Amino acid sequence: MLALLDLGMAGLDTAALREWLAGQHAAGLSRATLARRTACVRTFTAFAHRRGWLPDDPGLLLGSAKAARSLPAVLDQKQAQAVLDVPPQSSEPKELQDQAVMELLYATGVRVSELCALDVDDDQSRRSRQSRFK
């Protein structure tokens, strides 16, 4: 960032900022680092514009590198079956409840938040339940 200021405030424009970010990318910095640095530059140029040091805010035209987001790891069918086939260690209500929760999650595909929001006392007469949230 300080290398950009060697240009002086008059030379600080969108092209210079993009060139600086391209150099950061070429140096092999991660997408998260580039996103943080872009946010920093945007904040600085907005500040400089408000102070009157820049006639316009060149940071407004910068794109943002999004940090890579991967999907969570999931169990394959054999692994899921192995989890469900484990018998409860005892006949304690907690053990049976845990087994029922696992089977309900796997069988219905309901989200954990939806399962937590279920209230068994809501409607005892229904044999099947539907998720209200999806």
mmCIF file of C-alpha atoms in Angstrom:
data_model
loop_
_atom_site.group_PDB
_atom_site.id
_atom_site.type_symbol
_atom_site.label_atom_id
_atom_site.label_comp_id
_atom_site.label_asym_id
_atom_site.label_seq_id
_atom_site.Cartn_x
_atom_site.Cartn_y
_atom_site.Cartn_z
ATOM 1 C CA MET A 1 0.000 0.000 0.000
ATOM 2 C CA LEU A 2 2.809 2.376 0.842
ATOM 3 C CA ALA A 3 4.308 1.781 -2.613
ATOM 4 C CA LEU A 4 1.155 3.287 -4.059
ATOM 5 C CA LEU A 5 1.719 6.470 -2.091
ATOM 6 C CA ASP A 6 5.095 6.926 -3.817
ATOM 7 C CA LEU A 7 2.992 7.941 -6.823
ATOM 8 C CA GLY A 8 1.593 10.795 -4.800
ATOM 9 C CA MET A 9 -2.070 11.427 -4.325
ATOM 10 C CA ALA A 10 -2.438 12.795 -7.852
ATOM 11 C CA GLY A 11 -1.266 9.482 -9.356
ATOM 12 C CA LEU A 12 -3.622 7.406 -7.250
ATOM 13 C CA ASP A 13 -6.337 6.311 -9.665
ATOM 14 C CA THR A 14 -8.240 3.125 -10.470
ATOM 15 C CA ALA A 15 -5.650 1.966 -13.001
ATOM 16 C CA ALA A 16 -2.810 2.336 -10.472
ATOM 17 C CA LEU A 17 -4.808 0.491 -7.822
ATOM 18 C CA ARG A 18 -5.624 -2.361 -10.198
ATOM 19 C CA GLU A 19 -1.994 -2.600 -11.278
ATOM 20 C CA TRP A 20 -0.920 -2.785 -7.626
ATOM 21 C CA LEU A 21 -3.479 -5.515 -6.889
ATOM 22 C CA ALA A 22 -2.397 -7.430 -10.009
ATOM 23 C CA GLY A 23 1.179 -7.331 -8.711
ATOM 24 C CA GLN A 24 -0.040 -8.691 -5.368
ATOM 25 C CA HIS A 25 -1.835 -11.496 -7.193
ATOM 26 C CA ALA A 26 1.245 -12.251 -9.302
ATOM 27 C CA ALA A 27 3.273 -12.480 -6.078
ATOM 28 C CA GLY A 28 1.110 -15.461 -5.150
ATOM 29 C CA LEU A 29 -0.909 -13.960 -2.318
ATOM 30 C CA SER A 30 -4.069 -15.791 -1.323
ATOM 31 C CA ARG A 31 -7.533 -14.652 -2.304
ATOM 32 C CA ALA A 32 -8.317 -13.828 1.323
ATOM 33 C CA THR A 33 -5.255 -11.585 1.547
ATOM 34 C CA LEU A 34 -6.194 -9.859 -1.695
ATOM 35 C CA ALA A 35 -9.731 -9.306 -0.411
ATOM 36 C CA ARG A 36 -8.398 -7.762 2.814
ATOM 37 C CA ARG A 37 -5.994 -5.507 0.945
ATOM 38 C CA THR A 38 -8.708 -4.411 -1.474
ATOM 39 C CA ALA A 39 -10.923 -3.509 1.467
ATOM 40 C CA CYS A 40 -8.055 -1.560 3.007
ATOM 41 C CA VAL A 41 -7.432 0.374 -0.204
ATOM 42 C CA ARG A 42 -11.154 1.137 -0.565
ATOM 43 C CA THR A 43 -11.290 2.467 2.979
ATOM 44 C CA PHE A 44 -8.217 4.612 2.426
ATOM 45 C CA THR A 45 -9.405 6.095 -0.866
ATOM 46 C CA ALA A 46 -12.825 6.873 0.631
ATOM 47 C CA PHE A 47 -11.090 8.626 3.536
ATOM 48 C CA ALA A 48 -8.788 10.544 1.190
ATOM 49 C CA HIS A 49 -11.755 11.609 -0.932
ATOM 50 C CA ARG A 50 -13.709 12.817 2.126
ATOM 51 C CA ARG A 51 -10.667 14.811 3.258
ATOM 52 C CA GLY A 52 -10.366 16.410 -0.173
ATOM 53 C CA TRP A 53 -7.024 14.803 -0.942
ATOM 54 C CA LEU A 54 -8.518 13.018 -3.988
ATOM 55 C CA PRO A 55 -11.003 14.614 -6.411
ATOM 56 C CA ASP A 56 -12.927 11.315 -6.677
ATOM 57 C CA ASP A 57 -12.839 7.909 -4.992
ATOM 58 C CA PRO A 58 -10.982 5.444 -7.260
ATOM 59 C CA GLY A 59 -11.563 2.606 -4.790
ATOM 60 C CA LEU A 60 -15.246 2.475 -5.686
ATOM 61 C CA LEU A 61 -14.452 0.865 -9.027
ATOM 62 C CA LEU A 62 -12.288 -1.924 -7.626
ATOM 63 C CA GLY A 63 -13.607 -5.449 -7.768
ATOM 64 C CA SER A 64 -13.188 -7.702 -4.801
ATOM 65 C CA ALA A 65 -11.513 -11.090 -4.803
ATOM 66 C CA LYS A 66 -13.873 -13.436 -3.042
ATOM 67 C CA ALA A 67 -12.310 -15.897 -0.668
ATOM 68 C CA ALA A 68 -12.701 -19.472 -1.871
ATOM 69 C CA ARG A 69 -15.466 -21.323 -0.084
ATOM 70 C CA SER A 70 -15.579 -25.073 -0.313
ATOM 71 C CA LEU A 71 -18.468 -27.335 0.492
ATOM 72 C CA PRO A 72 -18.264 -29.278 3.732
ATOM 73 C CA ALA A 73 -17.222 -32.907 3.636
ATOM 74 C CA VAL A 74 -20.117 -35.350 3.729
ATOM 75 C CA LEU A 75 -20.419 -39.027 4.505
ATOM 76 C CA ASP A 76 -20.863 -41.438 1.653
ATOM 77 C CA GLN A 77 -23.684 -43.999 1.804
ATOM 78 C CA LYS A 78 -21.586 -46.724 3.471
ATOM 79 C CA GLN A 79 -20.265 -44.352 6.124
ATOM 80 C CA ALA A 80 -23.762 -43.037 6.887
ATOM 81 C CA GLN A 81 -25.087 -46.583 7.174
ATOM 82 C CA ALA A 82 -22.238 -47.493 9.535
ATOM 83 C CA VAL A 83 -23.155 -44.557 11.787
ATOM 84 C CA LEU A 84 -26.815 -45.548 11.830
ATOM 85 C CA ASP A 85 -26.059 -49.226 12.472
ATOM 86 C CA VAL A 86 -24.248 -48.549 15.735
ATOM 87 C CA PRO A 87 -26.575 -49.789 18.482
ATOM 88 C CA PRO A 88 -27.166 -47.533 21.493
ATOM 89 C CA GLN A 89 -24.742 -48.275 24.353
ATOM 90 C CA SER A 90 -27.616 -48.497 26.808
ATOM 91 C CA SER A 91 -31.368 -48.082 26.974
ATOM 92 C CA GLU A 92 -31.004 -44.691 28.650
ATOM 93 C CA PRO A 93 -33.352 -42.053 27.198
ATOM 94 C CA LYS A 94 -30.378 -39.889 26.118
ATOM 95 C CA GLU A 95 -28.880 -42.746 24.092
ATOM 96 C CA LEU A 96 -32.208 -43.504 22.434
ATOM 97 C CA GLN A 97 -32.778 -39.821 21.733
ATOM 98 C CA ASP A 98 -29.376 -39.521 20.059
ATOM 99 C CA GLN A 99 -30.140 -42.532 17.859
ATOM 100 C CA ALA A 100 -33.539 -41.093 16.920
ATOM 101 C CA VAL A 101 -31.984 -37.728 16.042
ATOM 102 C CA MET A 102 -29.418 -39.366 13.771
ATOM 103 C CA GLU A 103 -32.045 -41.455 12.015
ATOM 104 C CA LEU A 104 -34.350 -38.459 11.590
ATOM 105 C CA LEU A 105 -31.565 -36.312 10.147
ATOM 106 C CA TYR A 106 -30.538 -39.015 7.685
ATOM 107 C CA ALA A 107 -34.036 -40.154 6.701
ATOM 108 C CA THR A 108 -35.607 -36.733 6.172
ATOM 109 C CA GLY A 109 -32.739 -34.512 5.094
ATOM 110 C CA VAL A 110 -34.018 -31.904 7.522
ATOM 111 C CA ARG A 111 -31.570 -29.206 8.587
ATOM 112 C CA VAL A 112 -30.179 -29.301 12.115
ATOM 113 C CA SER A 113 -31.800 -25.928 12.855
ATOM 114 C CA GLU A 114 -35.149 -27.316 11.695
ATOM 115 C CA LEU A 115 -34.735 -30.390 13.858
ATOM 116 C CA CYS A 116 -33.935 -28.220 16.871
ATOM 117 C CA ALA A 117 -37.062 -26.147 16.203
ATOM 118 C CA LEU A 118 -39.351 -29.202 16.229
ATOM 119 C CA ASP A 119 -41.603 -29.487 19.249
ATOM 120 C CA VAL A 120 -42.911 -32.987 19.843
ATOM 121 C CA ASP A 121 -45.844 -31.632 21.874
ATOM 122 C CA ASP A 122 -47.124 -29.520 18.944
ATOM 123 C CA ASP A 123 -49.191 -32.230 17.302
ATOM 124 C CA GLN A 124 -49.175 -35.760 18.651
ATOM 125 C CA SER A 125 -52.037 -36.893 16.419
ATOM 126 C CA ARG A 126 -50.078 -36.688 13.163
ATOM 127 C CA ARG A 127 -48.166 -39.782 12.142
ATOM 128 C CA SER A 128 -45.801 -37.933 9.839
ATOM 129 C CA ARG A 129 -44.192 -34.563 10.250
ATOM 130 C CA GLN A 130 -43.329 -31.987 7.646
ATOM 131 C CA SER A 131 -40.600 -29.412 7.957
ATOM 132 C CA ARG A 132 -42.083 -25.922 7.926
ATOM 133 C CA PHE A 133 -38.821 -24.203 7.170
ATOM 134 C CA LYS A 134 -37.574 -25.455 3.815
#
